[in-house]
Amino acid sequence: MRTAKDFFAPLAVGAPAPVREIPARPSRAIHFFDPGNPKMAAKVPEMVGTVDVLLGNLEDAVKAENKEISREGLVKIGQETDFGPTQFWTRINSLDSPWVLDDLTTLVPAIGHKLDVIMVPKVQGAEDIHYVDRLLAQLEAKAGITKPILIHAILETARGVANVEEICGASPRMQGISLGPADLAADRRMKTTRVGGGHPGYLVRQDAAPLAEGGYDFTGQRAIFQQDLWHYTMARMVDACAMHGIYAYYGPFGDIKDTVACEDQFRNAFLMGCVGAWSLHPVQIKIANQVFSPSVEDVKHARRVIAAMGDGTGAVMLDGKMEDDASVKQCKVMVDLAEELAAIDPELKARYDAIVLD
Ligand SMILES: CC(C)(COP(=O)(O)OP(=O)(O)OC[C@H]1O[C@@H](n2cnc3c(N)ncnc32)[C@H](O)[C@@H]1OP(=O)(O)O)[C@@H](O)C(=O)NCCC(=O)NCCSC(=O)C[C@](C)(O)C(=O)O
Ligand SMILES: [Mg+2]
């Protein structure tokens, strides 16, 4: 086990010093594209500035026979694109695959100075992060990279969920975690066949109405309430990330045409503490950007509470509601996020700047 003293030491001679704090860079949508797909690759330059994160995916959804083509495509995109304010991430192949070593040994020397974050799929425990951590340090040292590349883990196995706290704390490179609902469902032997989202069979039914003569009417109409299959995992992930000062994300929503349910899923994640979600299709970028940006009403309310609370201690009555030290802290979360987003999104900045406090 690394001692506290060694935790922030570089893992290879010449590797950059690990960061002590993960930067709070906006990442409302992590947009996936296949760098080996000419149509998708061609769209990357025009997407810069319209999305917080562009992620070149090398893992699942890329056919086995195209792995090298996609890797080469990613190198070309990384070398030729000016990403401006947009973060540039990749998802490498899983650690037990025949491609991952070539992914890392090719990408780091070629475009390691441009890559902000490497997403590692199917992480099972701290040992997987330790492996990538050391290898990245060696490759960074060899390539003369001065800014450490961060690691993002996908939670998509039962063992990964059981170990989520140790995964989050395994390295100073840990930037965040995303839920991988499709692989996780398969690993857990859940009986869903979807990529994220709800299921109509996972529900709670209203009690049967009592009959005048006694007993219950089990044949009458009863309301049903669909439940969230992912609540438990999301809650564990959010707590583990918050505990370690890193960021939680909802993952993919595979029903591209159901933009309404996608928005609901993203909003649940936003409310629960996630900072973003994945976008698999250009239509989902707009949804994520909107959902993961605090509304004008929320920012206005938060600013009013902060103003009314003065030094932030004590209790006041505002619009019939009690506000105190703890509600000010919640309001600061909202206002801080609004400020971070306004710094990179002029449209949002204009809307937040136009707020007038009553
Ligand atoms: C779903 C698909 C097949 C529909 O692709 P399509 O071409 O049939 O859709 P379309 O509506 O006809 O596309 C319209 C236009 O948008 C383009 N387009 C479409 N998508 C994109 C994109 N992402 N980025 C940039 N451009 C895109 C597409 O090329 C087309 O261009 P055109 O107008 O010039 O003809 C396609 O969108 C796609 O392949 N998306 C990415 C899928 C992906 O990355 N999956 C892996 C992540 S989810 C996952 O791995 C699970 C997880 C976490 O591991 C676990 O839960 O276990
Ligand atoms: Mg997966």
XYZ file of N, CA, C and O in Angstrom, residues 253-259 262 280-281 283-284 287:
52
model
N -27.362 6.712 -22.696
C -28.801 6.439 -22.813
C -29.022 5.994 -24.255
O -28.959 6.791 -25.188
N -29.250 4.683 -24.425
C -29.215 4.089 -25.763
C -30.427 4.360 -26.635
O -30.343 4.231 -27.866
N -31.558 4.748 -26.038
C -32.761 4.976 -26.847
C -32.693 6.399 -27.415
O -33.293 7.337 -26.892
N -31.951 6.521 -28.524
C -31.625 7.854 -29.072
C -32.900 8.645 -29.401
O -32.965 9.849 -29.192
N -33.919 7.927 -29.915
C -35.137 8.638 -30.359
C -35.972 9.118 -29.174
O -36.776 10.036 -29.318
N -35.817 8.491 -28.015
C -36.642 8.891 -26.861
C -35.934 10.012 -26.092
O -35.365 9.815 -25.006
N -36.007 11.197 -26.671
C -35.293 12.334 -26.074
C -35.915 12.763 -24.745
O -35.237 13.336 -23.892
N -34.607 10.367 -22.078
C -33.173 10.670 -21.927
C -33.019 11.888 -21.018
O -32.215 11.881 -20.074
N -24.301 9.964 -27.186
C -23.914 8.973 -28.205
C -24.235 9.457 -29.601
O -23.769 8.892 -30.594
N -25.078 10.475 -29.678
C -25.577 10.988 -30.965
C -25.671 12.501 -30.789
O -25.991 12.972 -29.689
N -27.816 14.596 -31.168
C -29.059 15.091 -30.569
C -28.987 15.107 -29.034
O -29.700 15.896 -28.381
N -28.135 14.284 -28.453
C -28.076 14.202 -26.981
C -27.184 15.290 -26.365
O -27.252 15.527 -25.164
N -29.403 18.076 -25.061
C -30.140 17.658 -23.858
C -29.219 17.780 -22.638
O -29.587 18.356 -21.611
